[in-house]
GROMACS .gro file of C-alpha atoms in nm:
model
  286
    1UNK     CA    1   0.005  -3.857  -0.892
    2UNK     CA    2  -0.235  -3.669  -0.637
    3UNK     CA    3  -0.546  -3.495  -0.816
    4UNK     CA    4  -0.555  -3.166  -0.910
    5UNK     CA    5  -0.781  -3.077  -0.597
    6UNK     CA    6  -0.541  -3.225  -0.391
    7UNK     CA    7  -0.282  -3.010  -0.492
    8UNK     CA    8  -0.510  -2.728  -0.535
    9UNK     CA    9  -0.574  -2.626  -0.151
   10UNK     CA   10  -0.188  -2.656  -0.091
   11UNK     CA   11  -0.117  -2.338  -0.367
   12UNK     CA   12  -0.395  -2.130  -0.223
   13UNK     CA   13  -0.245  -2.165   0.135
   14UNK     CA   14   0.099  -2.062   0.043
   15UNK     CA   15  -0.063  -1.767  -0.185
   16UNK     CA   16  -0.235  -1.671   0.149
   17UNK     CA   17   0.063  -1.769   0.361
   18UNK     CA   18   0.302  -1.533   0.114
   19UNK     CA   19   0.011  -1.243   0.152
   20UNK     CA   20   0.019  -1.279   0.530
   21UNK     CA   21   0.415  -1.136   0.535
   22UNK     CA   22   0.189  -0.798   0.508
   23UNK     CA   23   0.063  -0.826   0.852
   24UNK     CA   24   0.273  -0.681   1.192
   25UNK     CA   25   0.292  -0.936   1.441
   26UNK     CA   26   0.076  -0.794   1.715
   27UNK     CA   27  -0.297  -0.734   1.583
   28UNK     CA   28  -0.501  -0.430   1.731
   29UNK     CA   29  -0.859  -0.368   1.666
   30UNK     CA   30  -0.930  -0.063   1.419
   31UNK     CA   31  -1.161   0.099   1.725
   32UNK     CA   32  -0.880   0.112   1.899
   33UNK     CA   33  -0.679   0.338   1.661
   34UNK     CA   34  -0.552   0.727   1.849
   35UNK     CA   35  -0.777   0.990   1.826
   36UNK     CA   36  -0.519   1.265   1.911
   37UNK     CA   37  -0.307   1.408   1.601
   38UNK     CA   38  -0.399   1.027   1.418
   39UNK     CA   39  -0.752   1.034   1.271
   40UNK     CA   40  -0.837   1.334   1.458
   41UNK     CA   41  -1.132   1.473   1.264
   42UNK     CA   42  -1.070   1.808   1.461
   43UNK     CA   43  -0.696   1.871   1.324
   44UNK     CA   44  -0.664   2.154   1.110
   45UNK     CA   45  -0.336   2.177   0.852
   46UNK     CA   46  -0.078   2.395   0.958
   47UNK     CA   47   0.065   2.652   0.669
   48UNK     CA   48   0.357   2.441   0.712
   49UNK     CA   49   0.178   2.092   0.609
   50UNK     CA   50  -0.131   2.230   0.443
   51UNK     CA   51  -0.260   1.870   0.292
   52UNK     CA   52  -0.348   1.608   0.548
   53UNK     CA   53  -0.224   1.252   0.496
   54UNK     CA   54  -0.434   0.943   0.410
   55UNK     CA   55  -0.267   0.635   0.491
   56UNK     CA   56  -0.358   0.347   0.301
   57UNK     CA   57  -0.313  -0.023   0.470
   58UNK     CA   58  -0.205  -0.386   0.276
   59UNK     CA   59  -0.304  -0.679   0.182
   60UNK     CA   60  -0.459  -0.851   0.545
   61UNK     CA   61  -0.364  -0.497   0.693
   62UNK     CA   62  -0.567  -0.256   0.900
   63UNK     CA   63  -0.580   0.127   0.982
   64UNK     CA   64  -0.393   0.058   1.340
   65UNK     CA   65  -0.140  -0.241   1.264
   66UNK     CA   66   0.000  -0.112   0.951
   67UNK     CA   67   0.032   0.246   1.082
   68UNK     CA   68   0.239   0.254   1.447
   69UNK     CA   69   0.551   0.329   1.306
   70UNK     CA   70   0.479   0.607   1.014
   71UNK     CA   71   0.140   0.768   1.154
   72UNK     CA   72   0.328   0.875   1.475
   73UNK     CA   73   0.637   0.951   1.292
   74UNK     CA   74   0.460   1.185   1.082
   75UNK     CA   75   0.233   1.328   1.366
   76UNK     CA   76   0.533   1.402   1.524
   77UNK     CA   77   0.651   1.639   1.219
   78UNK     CA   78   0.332   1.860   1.242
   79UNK     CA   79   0.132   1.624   0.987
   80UNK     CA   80  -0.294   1.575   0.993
   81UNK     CA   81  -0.278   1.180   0.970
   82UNK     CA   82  -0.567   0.933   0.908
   83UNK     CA   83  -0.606   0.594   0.853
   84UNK     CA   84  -0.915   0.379   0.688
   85UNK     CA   85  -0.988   0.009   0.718
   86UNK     CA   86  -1.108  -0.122   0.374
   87UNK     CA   87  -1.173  -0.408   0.175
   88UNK     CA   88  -1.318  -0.583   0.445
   89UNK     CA   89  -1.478  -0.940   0.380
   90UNK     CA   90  -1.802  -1.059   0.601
   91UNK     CA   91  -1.730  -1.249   0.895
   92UNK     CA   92  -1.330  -1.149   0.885
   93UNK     CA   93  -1.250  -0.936   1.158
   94UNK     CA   94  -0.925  -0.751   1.168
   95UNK     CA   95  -0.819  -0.889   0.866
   96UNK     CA   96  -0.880  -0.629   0.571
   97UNK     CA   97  -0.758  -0.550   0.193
   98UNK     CA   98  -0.915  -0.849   0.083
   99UNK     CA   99  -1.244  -0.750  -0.158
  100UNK     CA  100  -1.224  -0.660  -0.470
  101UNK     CA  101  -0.953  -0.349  -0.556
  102UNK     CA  102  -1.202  -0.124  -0.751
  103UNK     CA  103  -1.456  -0.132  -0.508
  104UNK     CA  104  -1.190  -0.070  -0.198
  105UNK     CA  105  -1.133   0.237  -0.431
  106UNK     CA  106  -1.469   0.348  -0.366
  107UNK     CA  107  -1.436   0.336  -0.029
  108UNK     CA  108  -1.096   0.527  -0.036
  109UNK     CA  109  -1.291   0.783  -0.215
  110UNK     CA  110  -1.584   0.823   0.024
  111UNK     CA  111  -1.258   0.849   0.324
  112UNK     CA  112  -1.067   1.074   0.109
  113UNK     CA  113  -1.401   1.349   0.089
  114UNK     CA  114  -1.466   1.296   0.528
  115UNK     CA  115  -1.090   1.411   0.578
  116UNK     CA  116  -1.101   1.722   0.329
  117UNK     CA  117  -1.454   1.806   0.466
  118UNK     CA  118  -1.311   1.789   0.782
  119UNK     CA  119  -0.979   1.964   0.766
  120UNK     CA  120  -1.090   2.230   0.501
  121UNK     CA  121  -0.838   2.129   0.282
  122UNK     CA  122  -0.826   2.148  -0.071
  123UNK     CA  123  -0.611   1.864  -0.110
  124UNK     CA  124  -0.477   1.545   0.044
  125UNK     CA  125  -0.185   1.317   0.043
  126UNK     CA  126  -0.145   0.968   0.041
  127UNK     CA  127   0.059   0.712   0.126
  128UNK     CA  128  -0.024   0.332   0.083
  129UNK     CA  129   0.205   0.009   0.163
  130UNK     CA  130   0.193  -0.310  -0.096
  131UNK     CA  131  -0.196  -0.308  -0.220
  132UNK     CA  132  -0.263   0.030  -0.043
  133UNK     CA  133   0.014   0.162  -0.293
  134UNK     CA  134  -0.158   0.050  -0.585
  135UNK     CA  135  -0.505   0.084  -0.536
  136UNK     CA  136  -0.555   0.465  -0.516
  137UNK     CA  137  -0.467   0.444  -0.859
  138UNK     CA  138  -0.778   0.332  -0.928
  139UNK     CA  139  -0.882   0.598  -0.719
  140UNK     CA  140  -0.714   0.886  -0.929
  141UNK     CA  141  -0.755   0.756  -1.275
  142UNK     CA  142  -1.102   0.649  -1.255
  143UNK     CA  143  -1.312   0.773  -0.980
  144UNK     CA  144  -1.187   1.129  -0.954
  145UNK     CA  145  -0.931   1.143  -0.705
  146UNK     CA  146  -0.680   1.333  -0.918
  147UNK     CA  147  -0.856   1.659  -0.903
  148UNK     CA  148  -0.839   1.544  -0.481
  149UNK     CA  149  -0.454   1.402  -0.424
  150UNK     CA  150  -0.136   1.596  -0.461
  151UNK     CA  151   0.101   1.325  -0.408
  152UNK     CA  152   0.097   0.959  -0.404
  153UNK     CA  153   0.335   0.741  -0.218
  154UNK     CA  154   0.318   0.376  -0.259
  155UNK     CA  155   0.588   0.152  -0.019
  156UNK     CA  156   0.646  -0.137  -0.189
  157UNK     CA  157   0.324  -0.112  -0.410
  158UNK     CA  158   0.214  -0.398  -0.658
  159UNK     CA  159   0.164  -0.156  -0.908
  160UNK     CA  160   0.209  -0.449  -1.217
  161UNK     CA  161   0.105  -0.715  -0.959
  162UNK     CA  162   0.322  -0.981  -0.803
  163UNK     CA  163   0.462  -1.324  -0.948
  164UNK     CA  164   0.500  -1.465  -0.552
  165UNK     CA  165   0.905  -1.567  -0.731
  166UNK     CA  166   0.727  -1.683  -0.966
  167UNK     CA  167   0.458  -1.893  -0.771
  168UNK     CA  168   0.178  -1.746  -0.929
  169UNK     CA  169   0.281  -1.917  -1.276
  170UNK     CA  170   0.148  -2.235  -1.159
  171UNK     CA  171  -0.209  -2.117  -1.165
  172UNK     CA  172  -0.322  -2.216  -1.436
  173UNK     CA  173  -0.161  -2.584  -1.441
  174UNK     CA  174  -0.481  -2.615  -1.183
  175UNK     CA  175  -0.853  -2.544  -1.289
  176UNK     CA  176  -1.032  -2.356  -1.121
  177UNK     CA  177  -0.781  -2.224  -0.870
  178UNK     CA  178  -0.744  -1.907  -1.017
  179UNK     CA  179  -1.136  -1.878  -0.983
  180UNK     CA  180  -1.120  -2.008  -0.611
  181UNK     CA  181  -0.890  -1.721  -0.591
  182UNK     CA  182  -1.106  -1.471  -0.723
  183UNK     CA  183  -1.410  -1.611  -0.532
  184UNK     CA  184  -1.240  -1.613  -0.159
  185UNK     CA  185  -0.991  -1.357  -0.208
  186UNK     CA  186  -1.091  -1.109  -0.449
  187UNK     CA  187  -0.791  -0.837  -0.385
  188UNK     CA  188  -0.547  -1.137  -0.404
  189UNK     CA  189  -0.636  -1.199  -0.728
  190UNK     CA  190  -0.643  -0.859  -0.834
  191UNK     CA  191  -0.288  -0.855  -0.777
  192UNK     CA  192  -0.142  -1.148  -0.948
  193UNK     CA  193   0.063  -0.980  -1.209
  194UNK     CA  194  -0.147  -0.972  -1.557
  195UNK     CA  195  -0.523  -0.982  -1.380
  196UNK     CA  196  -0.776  -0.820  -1.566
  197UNK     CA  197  -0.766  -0.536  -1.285
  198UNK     CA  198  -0.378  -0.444  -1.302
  199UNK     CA  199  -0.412  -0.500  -1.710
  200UNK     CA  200  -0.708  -0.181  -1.671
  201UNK     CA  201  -0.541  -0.007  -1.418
  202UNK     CA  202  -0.198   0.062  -1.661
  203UNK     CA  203  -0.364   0.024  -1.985
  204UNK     CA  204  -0.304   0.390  -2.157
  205UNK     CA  205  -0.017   0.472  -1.907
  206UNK     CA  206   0.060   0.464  -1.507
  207UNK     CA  207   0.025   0.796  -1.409
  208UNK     CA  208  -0.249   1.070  -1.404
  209UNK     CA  209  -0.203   1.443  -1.464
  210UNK     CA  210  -0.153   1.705  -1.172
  211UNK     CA  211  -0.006   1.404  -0.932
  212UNK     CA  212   0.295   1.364  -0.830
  213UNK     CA  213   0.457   1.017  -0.759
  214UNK     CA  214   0.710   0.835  -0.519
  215UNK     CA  215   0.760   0.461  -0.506
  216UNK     CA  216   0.928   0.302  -0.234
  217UNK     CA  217   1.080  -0.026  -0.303
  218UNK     CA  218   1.329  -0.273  -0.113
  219UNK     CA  219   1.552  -0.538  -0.320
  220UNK     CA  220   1.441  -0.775  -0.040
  221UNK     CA  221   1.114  -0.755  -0.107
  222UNK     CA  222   0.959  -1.141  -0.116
  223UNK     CA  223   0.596  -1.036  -0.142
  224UNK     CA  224   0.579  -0.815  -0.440
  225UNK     CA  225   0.807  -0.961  -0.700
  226UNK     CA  226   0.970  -0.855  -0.895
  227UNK     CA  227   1.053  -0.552  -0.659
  228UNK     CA  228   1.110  -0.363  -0.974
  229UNK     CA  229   0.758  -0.413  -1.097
  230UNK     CA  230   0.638  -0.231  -0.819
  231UNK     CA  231   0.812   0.088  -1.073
  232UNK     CA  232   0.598   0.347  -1.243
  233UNK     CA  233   0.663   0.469  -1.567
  234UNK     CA  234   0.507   0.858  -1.645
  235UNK     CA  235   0.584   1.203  -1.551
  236UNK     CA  236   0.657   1.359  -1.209
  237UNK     CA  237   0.756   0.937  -1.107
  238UNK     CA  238   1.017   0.908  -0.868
  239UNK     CA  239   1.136   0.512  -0.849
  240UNK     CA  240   1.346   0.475  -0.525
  241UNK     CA  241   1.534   0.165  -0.396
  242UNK     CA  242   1.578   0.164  -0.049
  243UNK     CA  243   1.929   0.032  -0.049
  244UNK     CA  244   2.075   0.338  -0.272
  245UNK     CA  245   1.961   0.544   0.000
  246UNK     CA  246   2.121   0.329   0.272
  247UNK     CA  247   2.263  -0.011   0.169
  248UNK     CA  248   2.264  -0.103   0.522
  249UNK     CA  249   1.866  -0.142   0.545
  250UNK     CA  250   1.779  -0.469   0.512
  251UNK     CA  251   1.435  -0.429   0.516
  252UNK     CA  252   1.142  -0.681   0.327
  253UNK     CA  253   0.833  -0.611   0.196
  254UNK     CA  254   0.716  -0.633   0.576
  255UNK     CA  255   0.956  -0.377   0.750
  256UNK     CA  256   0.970  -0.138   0.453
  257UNK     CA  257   0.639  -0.066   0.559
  258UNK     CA  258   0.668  -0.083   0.940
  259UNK     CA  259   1.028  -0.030   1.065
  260UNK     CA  260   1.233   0.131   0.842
  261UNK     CA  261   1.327   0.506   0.948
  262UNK     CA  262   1.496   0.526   0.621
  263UNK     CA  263   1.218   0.481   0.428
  264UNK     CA  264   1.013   0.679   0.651
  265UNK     CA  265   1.244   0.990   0.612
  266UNK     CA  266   1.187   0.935   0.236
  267UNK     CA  267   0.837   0.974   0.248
  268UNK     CA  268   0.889   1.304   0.478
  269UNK     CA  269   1.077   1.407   0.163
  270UNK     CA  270   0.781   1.318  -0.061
  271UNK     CA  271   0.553   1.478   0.100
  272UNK     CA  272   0.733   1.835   0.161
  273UNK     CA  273   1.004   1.788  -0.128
  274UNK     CA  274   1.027   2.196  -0.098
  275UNK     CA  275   1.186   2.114   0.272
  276UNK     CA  276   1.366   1.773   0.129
  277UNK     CA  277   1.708   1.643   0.328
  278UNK     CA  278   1.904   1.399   0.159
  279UNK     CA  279   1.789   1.040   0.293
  280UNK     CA  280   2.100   0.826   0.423
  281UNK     CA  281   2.165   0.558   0.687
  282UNK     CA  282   2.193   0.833   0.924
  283UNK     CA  283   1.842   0.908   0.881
  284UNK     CA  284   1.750   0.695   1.125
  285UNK     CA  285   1.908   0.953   1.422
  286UNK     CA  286   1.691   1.207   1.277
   0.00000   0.00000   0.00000
């Protein structure tokens, strides 16, 4: 039988590999991201869409990569969009979502207070996919952002953390490898499903008063797993699986995020629910 450090580096690369599913395909550089209608620091609301929208990257994500589907999408329907890079880890470029969860919060925060000062809003939306889902949480239950945030959506979030189908359950048959997790990876490790972060983040309930809630979640997801863990429990929660909306979208934790017009529409819906249209496969002609 190999050693345990043998086996060891083989578990963290298919953690990492399983994380990467987050990232699109074609890489751009954060500087690069639009500076007309997307981050525009000199967009003001309409009365239509008073509350700008804060999008909130993954796991290995960025502020461009994540966002050229939804940001334009949402530009398009008269929206204030931004995007933040966070999380980032010296000597990664590109490459964010990776330090620790509560202090990507802070950073969140500090974004969160440019865009209202900015826009003169009162008020701000956000949407996050996979870790950006989950970790404005932290945000709004301990760092303020409730009296900030209207709604939250989270696209396949790891609100309870992820098993990996179950991979993460080997962890502790090898020392020290959830600590090399920790070390390298902070946010990775934040996520596994029962780490001391998730465990504070849901002790004493989900949800915070005053926001509302939408998750987003696919049956197909293969990152965050259970997809049903990605559920919140609390009031003014709406749990949504893609596939009752259209069973025709095939979409994984990847797409969700990325592609899918269906789930798009949905969180058009979440964000103006007064203005709401029923989300089906046709959707994606709208």
């Amino acid at each position: 039988m190999l050693p345990w450090k043998r086996l060891l580096r083989p578990l963290i690369a298919l953690l990492l590999t399983a994380a990467v599913a987050v990232v699109p395909a074609t890489a751009a550089h954060a500087a690069d991201a639009p500076h007309s209608g997307w981050n525009d620091f000199s967009c003001k609301p309409s009365t239509t869409h008073p509350r700008p929208v804060v999008l909130v990257h993954g796991t290995l994500g960025n502020s461009v990569d994540n966002w050229l589907g939804l940001a334009p999408y949402l530009e398009n329907r008269d929206y204030c969009v931004y995007s933040l890079d966070y999380g980032q880890l010296p000597g990664v470029p590109v490459f964010n979502g990776l330090g620790p969860v509560d202090k990507s919060a802070e950073q969140l925060s500090a974004f969160v207070d440019k865009v209202l000062a900015a826009t003169g809003a009162a008020k701000t939306d956000v949407v996050g996919h996979s870790q950006g889902g989950m970790m404005p949480r932290y945000y709004l239950k301990f760092l303020g952002g409730a009296a900030k945030v209207n709604a939250l959506v989270g696209i396949a979030p790891s609100n309870h953390g992820t098993t990996l189908n179950g991979l993460t359950h080997l962890l502790p048959y090898f020392p020290g490898a959830a600590d090399l997790l920790s070390a390298n990876t902070p946010a990775l490790a934040d996520q596994v499903a029962g780490s001391p972060l998730l465990t504070k983040l849901n002790e004493g309930g989900d949800t915070v008063p005053g926001v509302t809630y939408t998750v987003l979640a696919t049956k197909y997801d293969e990152v965050v797993t259970p997809y049903r863990s990605q559920f919140l429990n609390g009031t003014g929660v709406r749990n949504v699986v893609l596939q009752d909306l259209c069973p025709l979208d095939l979409s994984e934790h990847v797409a969700i995020g990325l592609f899918s017009l269906i789930a798009f529409h949905e969180v058009a819906n979440s964000l103006d629910p007064a203005h709401a249209t029923p989300t089906t496969c046709a959707s994606v002609l709208g």
